[in-house]
Amino acid sequence: MKVINPATEEVISVLTSDTAATVASKVEALRAGQKAWQNLGVKQRLDIIEKFGELVLKNKADLAQVLTSETGKPITQSLNEINGSLGRIQHLKTNAEKWLAQEIITPDDATRELIAYEPLGVIANISAWNFPYNVGYNVFLYALVAGNAVLYKPSEYASLTGLKFKSLLQEAGVPENVFEVVIGTGAVGQLLLEADLDGYFFTGSYQTGVHIAKTVAHKLVPVQLELGGKDPLYVMDDVADIRQAAINAAEGAFYNNGQSCCAVERIYVQEGIYEDFVKHFTEEVKSYLLGDPIEDRTFIGPLTRPQQLAVISDQIADAVAKGAQLVLGGERLSRKGYYMSPAVLTGVNHSMELMKEESFGPVIGIQKVSSDEEATSLMQDMSYGLTAAVFSANEDRAKKVLDQMNVGTVYWNCCDRVSPNVPWSGRKNSGLGATLSYMGIRAFTQPKAYHWRG
Ligand code: NDP
């Protein structure tokens, strides 16, 4: 399998894909290794994961280069991701023992009733390329701490990073038969669906998520899906600083080239401040440095996958044909690499794909609204349910809108943000189940009820 640098279109590595036979032998090895890992106890597993975090920190410059070379993520954003994701390890260190401990429900009764949280066994972690540290850790680190063995399938666009995870986990003390990596495209991922595994934890698109859930349904094992979004942001006319609101909104839309599951994908602005907001927003986007992702100052690099360029161009063409104005960007650069200048469209509405389908790239539509009611109704008009945000000086007003959203996460005066302290979950087409918080570690366990009469 060829690994291509999206900034240069050069082949930077050639990896050997897994086959049905190698997948089967990896599953067999993990099955053999899982029990001893479980018996090690939470404390020792946490010590090993903490060591892994130290190794990541020590090697972060090299790891960031690898991530940038295979995904095109600007180097400062690669470093941010690596540094930021270490918070998950601290979070586990602080809480995992408590959350995995046996709970005594009726200590004083003749029959004591207890709950034990046992690992699921050997689980599949099929992951996305856009934030491999964040979305990877959410699954494989929490699963390992809970006592599971993990078969990790990185996206074909983040395979070198996936292999780094394996070598650093092993160096930290995770046995070889407790964490394994499967290399290959979606067809290789398909082999995992046919393997004997005790849970499927997937991050990726709605289409693949549904396919996975359907394919493994007969196994009756846990399936968790972290899928896409079409996340709205509503800017009310009482914001304290319109320019600052525009700067924050632009970052939410264009960070990592818009390739975030919780990127701002649609903006609604109240009519009184609409013109001002669009002016500041456009100025901000114009100031973004587009170019080689290896340069420190670059904010927008190439897209990771070339096929997304056509998706975005089509959304722009559809919107313009239906009356939208392309005020900025949307052009392919005449250089090697999958570059597109960040695009801003105004005069958009919900007849346009741009406002309904996930873009997952450097494009945004800004729509004028006249009231909170109109904004609420437009924000709710989506098949996804990942996040929704409101910028306003008035908490009650913002909360009234956000309370009506059928989404897993709501933001007041912030956006495009994930924290290990609270669950990360999608509703509707954005997924099933939750990672992070105590829910995100319990997700990798199964309860056993004890009825104990001494
Ligand atoms: P895909 O669904 O295309 O791929 C995700 C993973 O599934 C990859 O590892 C892929 O392998 C693998 N895969 C593909 N086909 C199969 C199959 N038949 N059986 C098993 N595995 C398969 O997602 P994208 O790469 O397009 O990722 C972007 C999507 O992920 C966006 O929709 C984004 O919003 C979402 N996402 C959601 C997050 C969340 O937390 N909610 C976080 C991050 C992203 P390969 O890549 O090698 O083809």
PDB file of C-alpha atoms in Angstrom, residues 29 39 87 134 196 198 201 217 288 323:
ATOM      1  CA  ALA A  29      -2.470 -13.776  19.314  1.00  0.00           C
ATOM      2  CA  ASN A  39      -5.026  -9.798  35.278  1.00  0.00           C
ATOM      3  CA  GLY A  87      -4.729  15.258  28.381  1.00  0.00           C
ATOM      4  CA  ASN A 134      -7.450  12.245  19.546  1.00  0.00           C
ATOM      5  CA  ASP A 196     -13.948 -13.143  15.898  1.00  0.00           C
ATOM      6  CA  ASP A 198     -15.835  -8.788  21.015  1.00  0.00           C
ATOM      7  CA  PHE A 201     -15.434   0.862  17.876  1.00  0.00           C
ATOM      8  CA  ALA A 217     -25.203  -7.199  13.939  1.00  0.00           C
ATOM      9  CA  TYR A 288      -4.737  32.554   6.706  1.00  0.00           C
ATOM     10  CA  GLY A 323     -28.004  31.844  -6.228  1.00  0.00           C
TER      11      GLY A 323
END
